[in-house]
Structures are given as C-alpha cells and as structure tokens.
Amino acid sequence: MRDAQSALEQLNHCSRCGGCQAVCPLYAETRSEPLVARGKIYLLKSHLEGSLELSPKMKEIMSLCLLCKACVNQCPNKIPVDRLVLEARQTIAAEKGISFVKKNVFQHLLKNNGRLSLAARLGYLYQHSGIQWLVRKSRILEALGRDLARKERLLPEMAAVPFRRQVPRLIASNRPRYRVAYFTGCMTNFISPATGRAVLEVLKHQQLEVLIPEQYCCGIPALSSGDEATTVELARMNIEVFHKAKVDAVITDCASCGSMLRDYGNLVGTPEAREFSSKVMDLSQLLTDLVEFQPGDQEVPATVTYHDPCHLRRGQGVAEAPRKLIKTLPGVVFTEMKEADRCCGAAGSFNLTYYDLSTRVGRRKVENIKNTGADTVVTGCPSCITQIAHHLEMAGSRIKVMHLAELLSRSYAGERR
Amino acid sequence: MLEATVVKEIKSIVGEQNVLTSLEERMCYGYDSTPYAFVPELVVRPGQAEEIQQIMRLANRHLIPVYPRGAGTGLSGGSLPVKNGIVLDLNRMDRILEIDEENLVAVVEPGVITLKLQEAVEQRGLFYPPDPASLKTSTIGGNVAECAGGPRAFKYGVTRDYVMGLEVVTPTGELLKTGGKTVKSVTGYDLTRLYTGSEGTLGIITKIYLRLIPKPQSKKTLMAVYKRLEDAARNVTLIIKEGIIPVTLELMDDQTIHCVERHSHLGLPLDAEAILIIEVDGPEEVVAGQAQIIADLCRANGADSVKVASNSQESEQIWAARRAVSAAVVQIKPTKISEDVSVPRSQIPAMVRRLKEIAARYNLNLVIFGHAGDGNLHPNILCDKNDKEEMERVEKAVGELFQAAVELGGTLSGEHGIGTMKAPYLKLETGEVGYQVMLAIKKAMDPNNILNPGKIFGGEWS
C-alpha cells in the first residue's frame, strides 16, 4: 500500500472488539466475518506484515465493502476503514490491473465530456427507441439469468439532453448575496435533470448568483475501483475550472460527489486544492449555514421521511440541515424512520456488481421506510434515489422518492416547471 | 490440511457454500477479542443440530478438533482454534423460535444476537437482563457457553440465572436435552448448569430456553464522585444496608477517570480517586425515592459531589463517561489485556490497592473499572503486544493479580471464562481435587478430546 507504515499503524489500533459487527450492513445480512471491518483489518494487516498475498480472494473481499463508514463511526479508535479499503483496492488495481471495461470507462470516458455525453445518449436511445421495450418484453435477459434482467431495471432512465445543455452558464440575481458555483454531478446531468432544475428553482429564490461551469466527473467511481490516478487527474481538471469561476461556494446536490470534492485537498495536496475543498458544501448546508432558506408559500401536502446518505452524514457530517429544511415547508408532516443513517446498499456500482447482497441491504431500508407510513422519502444523493426507487418498486410500494431540492422547490407556487 | 475426502464429506453435510476453505476466510475465524490468533483448517457454518451431529461423528472418526464459535468477541481465548481443525461458526442458526409470554420463556437458537433478543422481548413488555458489554454483537450461544455477566448482574444475576434448558450436541455427536420450560426441576443432575459456562468444551449448544421477567417500569441514574476510593466502596455497602439493590454500581478508578477525561472531555474531576455510576430501576415512585436516599447517603458519607439525572438525556450524559472507557484506555497503548477477577464486595479497596502495587512493581499502565456491586473488577493492562519485554512483565503481573484475587477470597474470572488465557492458573483456585473432578467430566464426555481442546485445562489436557 502507498504508505504502508502509516497504514500499518492505523491497522494496529484495532483491538478486535468486534463492535463493527453491530453496524456493518453487509455483516447484518451475511454474518460473515471477512466482510466486517475487523476481518478486513486483520487481513490487510497480515498482508502488510508479509504473511498474506493480494490474491483474487483478497480482491473479492476488499470489493465487498459499501464504504459507508458506519464502522469508522462506531470504532472506539476511529480507524479509517473506508480509506484503508480504498488504498487496498488501489494497490490491488496497480498490481493486478482493473477490469477491461472499468479501465476504459475511467480512463477514456470520465475525462472526456463529449464521449460521456455520447454514452448517455446511447443509453437514452436504448431506452427510447424501443430496444429496451423489446428487451424487457421478450425477457431475453431472463434467459441469460434473472439477475441480469433485474439489474437492467436498476439502470436509471437517461436524459434526452444533459442538464448542463438545458440551462445557461450563469444565472444572475438582483443584488446577489453570494456567488456560488453548482457542481451538477453526472447523475443530475445525464439522468435526472429534474433534480438540477429543482436546485436552480430553489437557488433562484435565495438571492444568489449561480454559475454552472463546464466540469468533469468528480472521480469517485474511479477511486472506488482503485484507479486513483484518474481521480487525481479529474480533480485537477475540476479544481482549475472552479478556481477560475471565483465563487464563494461550490454546491453539490450529490452526497458522493460532495464528499469526493471535499477530499480533493487531501488527495491532490496543493493550496488550490485545499481552497477548493474548503468551499464545497451540500445544497442543504448552503440553505441553512450561508443563507437562511426562504420557502415559498405553496402548501406541500406530504408525509415525509428522510434517508441519510452515507456520504452526507458520515462523509460530510451533514445530518440536521436537510431535516430542518424539510420541516420549514408548509403542509409537510415529517416522520423519522428507524435506522435513517443506515446505508441503502447502492454504494456506487456495488448494487450492480453484487446485486443480491445489495438487494438484501436495500430491502431493509425499504422496510424501515414503509414502517413510517410516509408517502415520500427524501434524500440527498442521486445514487440512493436510484437504489431506493428500485427496491420500492420491487416491493410494489407507491411511496415516492425524491431529492431534497425537488421537495423544497414544490413550495414555490406556480413557478414550478 | 484436512484430507480432500473429509472436506468433501463435510460439504455434503452442510452444503458447499457453508464451508470456507480459502486462507483469507479461514484467517478471519481464527481470532477473538484477545490479542491472539490462529488459522483453522476449515470453517463450517452449519444450519441445524443434525448437521452438527454428523460433523461431530466425522470429527471423532478422523480425530479432528472442533471449535464452536459465536461472534468471536470473547476475552479469554475460548473460541480460538489453537490446535488446527474445524471452526464451527454458529451464526447461521439465528432464529428466535418462540417467545412464550404465558410461561415467560424465550426459545432461541445459539446465533441470536443478545441485543436482538432483548429488543424482541422488550417489545412485549418483557425483560432479559444479562447485559455483557458486547451485547450488540455477542450471540446468546456464546453468552451461555461463557456464562456472560454484565453490569446488571448485582441485581439480576448472570446468564446462568436465566438458562432453564438446553439442547446440546455432545462431543460424540449425540443430541442431549436438559431442563425445559418449568421453573422447578430436580430430575437428576443439573446438566443445564453444567453446560452453562462450559466454554464449548462439553458440547455444542443448539437450542436455549431462557427465563424472562417483566420489564421494570422506569430507572434513574446517579453519579457520585469520591476523593477516596475507600469512601466509594463503603457507600456501596451502606446503600445495600438501606435495603436498596441498585441495578448497576459501576466503579471507575483515578487512572480510568484521567484517561476518559483526556479522550472525551466530559468535565470529570481529575482529583477524584473514584466515580460510582449508580442506577436503580422499578416502579416510578419507588425509583425516585430510592435515588433520593442514595444521593443523601453518598453526600453524608464522603462523596464530593452527587449528580442525579432528571431525565433520560442527563442519564445518557452520565453513562457517556462509562461508555467512553474502552475507547479511551487504548489511547495509552494499543494492546488491552482485559482481566475480570472478582472478589467479595468488602475486599474491593484491598484488591484495588494490590492491583496498583502490582502495576507499579512491573511498571505497567493499569486502569481499573468494574462492577462494584458484585465485586467484579476489570483491571485492564495497556501494553504493546509487539514489545516482547513488556509482554513478559505483563504475564508476570497477570499471574500475581490472580494470586491476589484468590488470596482475598475471590475468583480468577467473574464473567470472561478461563479459555486459553487463564488455563495455566486454573488450579490456583480449584485446587488439585477440583481440577481432577472437572477433568474427569471432560474425559467422560469427550474421550478423544476433540471439542474445543486447549481450553480451561492446562497440562496434558491442554
């Protein structure tokens, strides 16, 4: 591993109390010791001490982690398990290589917005040209395995036109209080422009000047698979873009992007990177800390519960802000769910790679949601939205899932698109 | 390594997916919460008693050691696969089979997590009191095998006081049933008690009948701070003389207080020699009155300050100090040797003095906390297991600490078990006769010494 000595020092702090078992979503489903932090720590320590190879089994075990940080939070010694697992994945990727598909996606697609748009466009065509209809109707994927057919349904619907092409680069305001840049993230840009529009709708009412510069993937998909080089490159590209924008804050609507951007300072290590990271904040933080959110006066008749994205609550320490904002809306009844901060099982592409396991984690989330009696689940991460929506649908539930911005934007009467 | 034909046979018993063969997976079942680790030859995850019976018969035929395992959070090395062989992971057997509200009995499989059982019975207004510190992760099977205790033991007793009956696979693969749902039972020897705390050496527990009681209506928490440890100890006796049995009487010594304060900044007094966290439970009016009596008593008898929590939030704040202990102490040094000697309650001050002398003599970092109500102390030595010379001093200190406990009329282990770590000291307390009686039982039950070998007994049966 990159800095074996410091990694070993952190690993040595594990007293093997096993407390991580109580909070690990994968352990809860499998009761399998290699999947819990204590097991992974022991294996990594053995590797660094020279008694264990980075075998294919090791690669599999290290990839079986949601990176949800629940164990880090629980650990008496606060061992940064997610970071250590990421480092292990990186070492394994460097030594053994990463899959052909992933390599191409990370190194050729993510850094090139033109190609990324093209890929999204192809996805859109698949979904709208009748091919998807044909695939689903013919059940051809089921012939290849039920799993594949279900995974196909997990594929979110692609936008016809990416969000950033739908909106101007600068949205001015009379006497703006702050100048903020909006990091749209790939999910909002390619899959859910409605979220982006809702973000802008909310921002419009807060007296802000909003910039939407051309930007790149935050890099978290590459980092999760051990391709740190690509992530660093993407980070440098983004830092440069946003540095030029000269803004007071960079806001995100995606918990995963947000936690990644806030880590650029550590990852790249330059003063610009640290300055950039210090300006990044989640939309909900902006609306509570920087400006005082002004809701519209339209009633929002909904019973709402809130799911904490791992990368927002534990990744960025944001838990109260979204709840506070939801409660300001006229007409909303807020109800807390059990285990609101437990991972939904999406974890980037974990839900595609390990569909069955991810489904078990997702079902528990859906049960907790259903038990609240809420008609709407709000959260702050597009990945979580995709996962929760998928499993609510599989459970035959009619509960709606939406981004916080979408709920907030509903309070502005008649102005909503 | 085990022969391929044996592995194949085991796979045919439990299913291929329930047999772990890779080195990486096996390594993850070779440790517990002690600093020691081994690598088993195979990990098997059975789903029912019958599978375990078949495995035990096979193990006897081929003389393969078998080690039952729950959550692996033991502190005595009780589940360590010290002599190769098979780790039998019982986590898949995790069903709560029945909660019989009429007879106040829960019937569970061994892999049920203690907290899950507690939550399930509390939903019905019932209560399963044993509360080992690891209850969020530990399994009931492990709790029974080790006879786990916990802070509430003073008022409510330990695991053994709640085990009414068992289903056990014997070391030779027979299915044994002991006790059951009746409160009274004197039919023959009390095998239920024999198995409770047998540390997985006499059989593999596959079903457990647990006694439940009605859930107490409310509780109240107090914290009392003392300049002198003796005053704290004396207060415990005075409270009991008043006819009050608190649920918990948690003691923290000066080193523990310093440690917690450095780590968590809770505003604990650094000039104190002891803190007592006292909790009473029962009907609301009774509890309020008892808390008042205790507070007055403590103030009049040497307590520097007494805080009575007026709501659950304040009670949480008090408990935060105790809960911070395990995280705080490992900041001193990474390896924690956690002992659990017990002495008669009146000997607590003497025992604490002896412990401090021992730590000073061997120049070791020692913190003492524990359950003052039942005399069960947790002297924790903080050390670095990579420091050979220090670990030698630790070993000598541990030996002396056991000696001190026995001399004061106490016991080597209040709630962790003997396992591998205290096996060399067993005779110190049991004497030769006690040792031989225990060994005779073990030999009669497990003639081939294949079930959890290397535990409890030293010498040729280690």
mmCIF file of N, CA and C in Angstrom, chain B residues 121-198:
data_model
loop_
_atom_site.group_PDB
_atom_site.id
_atom_site.type_symbol
_atom_site.label_atom_id
_atom_site.label_comp_id
_atom_site.label_asym_id
_atom_site.label_seq_id
_atom_site.Cartn_x
_atom_site.Cartn_y
_atom_site.Cartn_z
ATOM 1 N N VAL B 121 -38.010 -9.164 23.141
ATOM 2 C CA VAL B 121 -38.829 -9.419 24.333
ATOM 3 C C VAL B 121 -39.329 -8.103 24.946
ATOM 4 N N GLU B 122 -38.531 -7.054 24.839
ATOM 5 C CA GLU B 122 -38.943 -5.772 25.417
ATOM 6 C C GLU B 122 -40.140 -5.184 24.672
ATOM 7 N N GLN B 123 -40.254 -5.509 23.386
ATOM 8 C CA GLN B 123 -41.440 -5.088 22.624
ATOM 9 C C GLN B 123 -42.713 -5.651 23.241
ATOM 10 N N ARG B 124 -42.576 -6.756 23.940
ATOM 11 C CA ARG B 124 -43.749 -7.372 24.574
ATOM 12 C C ARG B 124 -43.793 -7.103 26.069
ATOM 13 N N GLY B 125 -43.036 -6.116 26.494
ATOM 14 C CA GLY B 125 -43.056 -5.746 27.903
ATOM 15 C C GLY B 125 -42.287 -6.697 28.796
ATOM 16 N N LEU B 126 -41.431 -7.527 28.170
ATOM 17 C CA LEU B 126 -40.653 -8.482 28.965
ATOM 18 C C LEU B 126 -39.190 -8.061 28.975
ATOM 19 N N PHE B 127 -38.388 -8.811 29.734
ATOM 20 C CA PHE B 127 -37.031 -8.354 30.008
ATOM 21 C C PHE B 127 -36.098 -9.557 30.096
ATOM 22 N N TYR B 128 -34.974 -9.479 29.368
ATOM 23 C CA TYR B 128 -33.904 -10.458 29.528
ATOM 24 C C TYR B 128 -32.697 -9.671 30.041
ATOM 25 N N PRO B 129 -32.418 -9.745 31.358
ATOM 26 C CA PRO B 129 -31.474 -8.811 31.966
ATOM 27 C C PRO B 129 -29.981 -8.950 31.632
ATOM 28 N N PRO B 130 -29.399 -10.154 31.427
ATOM 29 C CA PRO B 130 -27.938 -10.185 31.282
ATOM 30 C C PRO B 130 -27.444 -9.251 30.177
ATOM 31 N N ASP B 131 -26.454 -8.426 30.516
ATOM 32 C CA ASP B 131 -26.030 -7.378 29.591
ATOM 33 C C ASP B 131 -24.504 -7.268 29.477
ATOM 34 N N PRO B 132 -23.864 -8.319 28.932
ATOM 35 C CA PRO B 132 -22.423 -8.194 28.717
ATOM 36 C C PRO B 132 -22.142 -6.980 27.842
ATOM 37 N N ALA B 133 -20.948 -6.394 28.013
ATOM 38 C CA ALA B 133 -20.622 -5.157 27.296
ATOM 39 C C ALA B 133 -20.745 -5.333 25.784
ATOM 40 N N SER B 134 -20.560 -6.556 25.317
ATOM 41 C CA SER B 134 -20.591 -6.778 23.870
ATOM 42 C C SER B 134 -21.978 -7.160 23.371
ATOM 43 N N LEU B 135 -23.028 -6.847 24.121
ATOM 44 C CA LEU B 135 -24.350 -7.382 23.788
ATOM 45 C C LEU B 135 -24.867 -6.986 22.416
ATOM 46 N N LYS B 136 -24.349 -5.912 21.831
ATOM 47 C CA LYS B 136 -24.799 -5.527 20.490
ATOM 48 C C LYS B 136 -24.290 -6.503 19.433
ATOM 49 N N THR B 137 -23.247 -7.248 19.763
ATOM 50 C CA THR B 137 -22.663 -8.156 18.774
ATOM 51 C C THR B 137 -22.632 -9.602 19.247
ATOM 52 N N SER B 138 -22.537 -9.819 20.550
ATOM 53 C CA SER B 138 -22.342 -11.187 21.034
ATOM 54 C C SER B 138 -23.586 -12.030 20.788
ATOM 55 N N THR B 139 -23.389 -13.350 20.704
ATOM 56 C CA THR B 139 -24.535 -14.228 20.498
ATOM 57 C C THR B 139 -24.953 -14.863 21.826
ATOM 58 N N ILE B 140 -26.228 -15.258 21.890
ATOM 59 C CA ILE B 140 -26.732 -15.916 23.091
ATOM 60 C C ILE B 140 -25.965 -17.223 23.327
ATOM 61 N N GLY B 141 -25.663 -17.932 22.256
ATOM 62 C CA GLY B 141 -24.914 -19.182 22.397
ATOM 63 C C GLY B 141 -23.584 -18.941 23.080
ATOM 64 N N GLY B 142 -22.899 -17.896 22.654
ATOM 65 C CA GLY B 142 -21.627 -17.531 23.271
ATOM 66 C C GLY B 142 -21.824 -17.124 24.718
ATOM 67 N N ASN B 143 -22.875 -16.354 24.972
ATOM 68 C CA ASN B 143 -23.175 -15.907 26.339
ATOM 69 C C ASN B 143 -23.384 -17.101 27.266
ATOM 70 N N VAL B 144 -24.131 -18.104 26.785
ATOM 71 C CA VAL B 144 -24.401 -19.283 27.624
ATOM 72 C C VAL B 144 -23.116 -20.088 27.816
ATOM 73 N N ALA B 145 -22.387 -20.294 26.731
ATOM 74 C CA ALA B 145 -21.165 -21.094 26.812
ATOM 75 C C ALA B 145 -20.154 -20.479 27.770
ATOM 76 N N GLU B 146 -20.119 -19.144 27.835
ATOM 77 C CA GLU B 146 -19.153 -18.474 28.712
ATOM 78 C C GLU B 146 -19.791 -18.039 30.028
ATOM 79 N N CYS B 147 -21.092 -18.213 30.169
ATOM 80 C CA CYS B 147 -21.858 -17.661 31.299
ATOM 81 C C CYS B 147 -21.538 -16.178 31.488
ATOM 82 N N ALA B 148 -21.904 -15.404 30.477
ATOM 83 C CA ALA B 148 -21.595 -13.976 30.470
ATOM 84 C C ALA B 148 -22.330 -13.249 31.598
ATOM 85 N N GLY B 149 -21.710 -12.188 32.098
ATOM 86 C CA GLY B 149 -22.317 -11.365 33.143
ATOM 87 C C GLY B 149 -22.706 -10.011 32.595
ATOM 88 N N GLY B 150 -22.268 -8.970 33.291
ATOM 89 C CA GLY B 150 -22.609 -7.617 32.867
ATOM 90 C C GLY B 150 -22.916 -6.754 34.065
ATOM 91 N N PRO B 151 -23.066 -5.445 33.845
ATOM 92 C CA PRO B 151 -23.296 -4.515 34.957
ATOM 93 C C PRO B 151 -24.542 -4.827 35.782
ATOM 94 N N ARG B 152 -25.582 -5.371 35.139
ATOM 95 C CA ARG B 152 -26.818 -5.584 35.882
ATOM 96 C C ARG B 152 -26.777 -6.818 36.787
ATOM 97 N N ALA B 153 -25.646 -7.531 36.777
ATOM 98 C CA ALA B 153 -25.587 -8.823 37.464
ATOM 99 C C ALA B 153 -25.893 -8.711 38.957
ATOM 100 N N PHE B 154 -25.490 -7.595 39.584
ATOM 101 C CA PHE B 154 -25.668 -7.455 41.023
ATOM 102 C C PHE B 154 -27.129 -7.639 41.408
ATOM 103 N N LYS B 155 -28.026 -7.006 40.662
ATOM 104 C CA LYS B 155 -29.448 -7.147 40.990
ATOM 105 C C LYS B 155 -30.088 -8.358 40.307
ATOM 106 N N TYR B 156 -29.731 -8.568 39.035
ATOM 107 C CA TYR B 156 -30.478 -9.551 38.255
ATOM 108 C C TYR B 156 -29.755 -10.870 38.010
ATOM 109 N N GLY B 157 -28.496 -10.954 38.419
ATOM 110 C CA GLY B 157 -27.777 -12.198 38.182
ATOM 111 C C GLY B 157 -27.149 -12.249 36.803
ATOM 112 N N VAL B 158 -26.548 -13.407 36.499
ATOM 113 C CA VAL B 158 -25.807 -13.553 35.247
ATOM 114 C C VAL B 158 -26.548 -14.519 34.321
ATOM 115 N N THR B 159 -25.946 -14.836 33.185
ATOM 116 C CA THR B 159 -26.633 -15.672 32.193
ATOM 117 C C THR B 159 -27.180 -16.954 32.816
ATOM 118 N N ARG B 160 -26.382 -17.589 33.683
ATOM 119 C CA ARG B 160 -26.815 -18.886 34.241
ATOM 120 C C ARG B 160 -28.155 -18.792 34.973
ATOM 121 N N ASP B 161 -28.439 -17.611 35.516
ATOM 122 C CA ASP B 161 -29.687 -17.461 36.258
ATOM 123 C C ASP B 161 -30.909 -17.388 35.336
ATOM 124 N N TYR B 162 -30.676 -17.384 34.027
ATOM 125 C CA TYR B 162 -31.770 -17.283 33.074
ATOM 126 C C TYR B 162 -31.862 -18.479 32.127
ATOM 127 N N VAL B 163 -30.910 -19.398 32.231
ATOM 128 C CA VAL B 163 -30.960 -20.563 31.348
ATOM 129 C C VAL B 163 -31.785 -21.654 32.025
ATOM 130 N N MET B 164 -32.918 -22.013 31.408
ATOM 131 C CA MET B 164 -33.811 -23.009 32.002
ATOM 132 C C MET B 164 -33.624 -24.379 31.374
ATOM 133 N N GLY B 165 -33.154 -24.393 30.149
ATOM 134 C CA GLY B 165 -32.988 -25.670 29.480
ATOM 135 C C GLY B 165 -32.161 -25.516 28.228
ATOM 136 N N LEU B 166 -31.611 -26.626 27.760
ATOM 137 C CA LEU B 166 -30.738 -26.571 26.589
ATOM 138 C C LEU B 166 -30.942 -27.784 25.698
ATOM 139 N N GLU B 167 -30.619 -27.596 24.442
ATOM 140 C CA GLU B 167 -30.433 -28.732 23.550
ATOM 141 C C GLU B 167 -28.969 -28.666 23.137
ATOM 142 N N VAL B 168 -28.271 -29.772 23.285
ATOM 143 C CA VAL B 168 -26.829 -29.775 23.091
ATOM 144 C C VAL B 168 -26.417 -30.969 22.243
ATOM 145 N N VAL B 169 -25.500 -30.739 21.307
ATOM 146 C CA VAL B 169 -24.874 -31.860 20.608
ATOM 147 C C VAL B 169 -23.628 -32.220 21.406
ATOM 148 N N THR B 170 -23.549 -33.465 21.860
ATOM 149 C CA THR B 170 -22.408 -33.869 22.691
ATOM 150 C C THR B 170 -21.162 -34.012 21.812
ATOM 151 N N PRO B 171 -19.997 -34.052 22.442
ATOM 152 C CA PRO B 171 -18.765 -34.172 21.654
ATOM 153 C C PRO B 171 -18.753 -35.412 20.753
ATOM 154 N N THR B 172 -19.516 -36.440 21.119
ATOM 155 C CA THR B 172 -19.526 -37.640 20.289
ATOM 156 C C THR B 172 -20.685 -37.658 19.297
ATOM 157 N N GLY B 173 -21.463 -36.567 19.268
ATOM 158 C CA GLY B 173 -22.484 -36.443 18.235
ATOM 159 C C GLY B 173 -23.879 -36.867 18.625
ATOM 160 N N GLU B 174 -24.124 -37.066 19.948
ATOM 161 C CA GLU B 174 -25.499 -37.378 20.378
ATOM 162 C C GLU B 174 -26.247 -36.072 20.613
ATOM 163 N N LEU B 175 -27.589 -36.163 20.600
ATOM 164 C CA LEU B 175 -28.381 -34.972 20.901
ATOM 165 C C LEU B 175 -28.922 -35.083 22.323
ATOM 166 N N LEU B 176 -28.565 -34.105 23.160
ATOM 167 C CA LEU B 176 -28.934 -34.135 24.572
ATOM 168 C C LEU B 176 -29.887 -32.987 24.866
ATOM 169 N N LYS B 177 -30.953 -33.289 25.646
ATOM 170 C CA LYS B 177 -31.861 -32.222 26.052
ATOM 171 C C LYS B 177 -31.854 -32.116 27.564
ATOM 172 N N THR B 178 -31.703 -30.905 28.069
ATOM 173 C CA THR B 178 -31.696 -30.697 29.519
ATOM 174 C C THR B 178 -32.740 -29.650 29.876
ATOM 175 N N GLY B 179 -33.354 -29.817 31.048
ATOM 176 C CA GLY B 179 -34.303 -28.822 31.545
ATOM 177 C C GLY B 179 -35.434 -28.548 30.576
ATOM 178 N N GLY B 180 -35.995 -27.353 30.662
ATOM 179 C CA GLY B 180 -37.101 -27.002 29.774
ATOM 180 C C GLY B 180 -37.821 -25.775 30.278
ATOM 181 N N LYS B 181 -39.145 -25.774 30.150
ATOM 182 C CA LYS B 181 -39.890 -24.562 30.465
ATOM 183 C C LYS B 181 -40.333 -24.460 31.923
ATOM 184 N N THR B 182 -40.046 -25.481 32.729
ATOM 185 C CA THR B 182 -40.538 -25.414 34.107
ATOM 186 C C THR B 182 -39.574 -24.660 35.002
ATOM 187 N N VAL B 183 -40.155 -23.898 35.928
ATOM 188 C CA VAL B 183 -39.330 -23.133 36.857
ATOM 189 C C VAL B 183 -38.584 -24.092 37.783
ATOM 190 N N LYS B 184 -39.301 -25.137 38.239
ATOM 191 C CA LYS B 184 -38.677 -26.107 39.125
ATOM 192 C C LYS B 184 -38.355 -27.381 38.361
ATOM 193 N N SER B 185 -37.202 -27.933 38.644
ATOM 194 C CA SER B 185 -36.819 -29.196 38.019
ATOM 195 C C SER B 185 -35.633 -29.756 38.770
ATOM 196 N N VAL B 186 -35.828 -30.919 39.394
ATOM 197 C CA VAL B 186 -34.715 -31.537 40.131
ATOM 198 C C VAL B 186 -34.503 -32.963 39.662
ATOM 199 N N THR B 187 -34.805 -33.187 38.392
ATOM 200 C CA THR B 187 -34.679 -34.533 37.861
ATOM 201 C C THR B 187 -33.226 -34.831 37.519
ATOM 202 N N GLY B 188 -32.567 -35.531 38.380
ATOM 203 C CA GLY B 188 -31.166 -35.892 38.133
ATOM 204 C C GLY B 188 -30.231 -34.711 38.289
ATOM 205 N N TYR B 189 -29.045 -34.867 37.782
ATOM 206 C CA TYR B 189 -28.048 -33.803 37.870
ATOM 207 C C TYR B 189 -28.515 -32.579 37.091
ATOM 208 N N ASP B 190 -28.056 -31.419 37.507
ATOM 209 C CA ASP B 190 -28.430 -30.189 36.826
ATOM 210 C C ASP B 190 -27.470 -29.957 35.650
ATOM 211 N N LEU B 191 -27.762 -30.657 34.551
ATOM 212 C CA LEU B 191 -26.864 -30.562 33.395
ATOM 213 C C LEU B 191 -26.917 -29.186 32.740
ATOM 214 N N THR B 192 -28.077 -28.521 32.894
ATOM 215 C CA THR B 192 -28.190 -27.180 32.310
ATOM 216 C C THR B 192 -27.099 -26.276 32.877
ATOM 217 N N ARG B 193 -26.929 -26.351 34.194
ATOM 218 C CA ARG B 193 -25.906 -25.517 34.838
ATOM 219 C C ARG B 193 -24.496 -25.972 34.464
ATOM 220 N N LEU B 194 -24.351 -27.275 34.279
ATOM 221 C CA LEU B 194 -23.022 -27.772 33.907
ATOM 222 C C LEU B 194 -22.608 -27.208 32.552
ATOM 223 N N TYR B 195 -23.573 -27.196 31.633
ATOM 224 C CA TYR B 195 -23.248 -26.703 30.298
ATOM 225 C C TYR B 195 -23.089 -25.187 30.239
ATOM 226 N N THR B 196 -23.819 -24.481 31.153
ATOM 227 C CA THR B 196 -23.718 -23.029 31.137
ATOM 228 C C THR B 196 -22.358 -22.635 31.717
ATOM 229 N N GLY B 197 -21.527 -22.062 30.883
ATOM 230 C CA GLY B 197 -20.180 -21.728 31.325
ATOM 231 C C GLY B 197 -19.177 -22.825 31.057
ATOM 232 N N SER B 198 -19.563 -23.831 30.263
ATOM 233 C CA SER B 198 -18.629 -24.924 29.972
ATOM 234 C C SER B 198 -17.668 -24.568 28.843
#
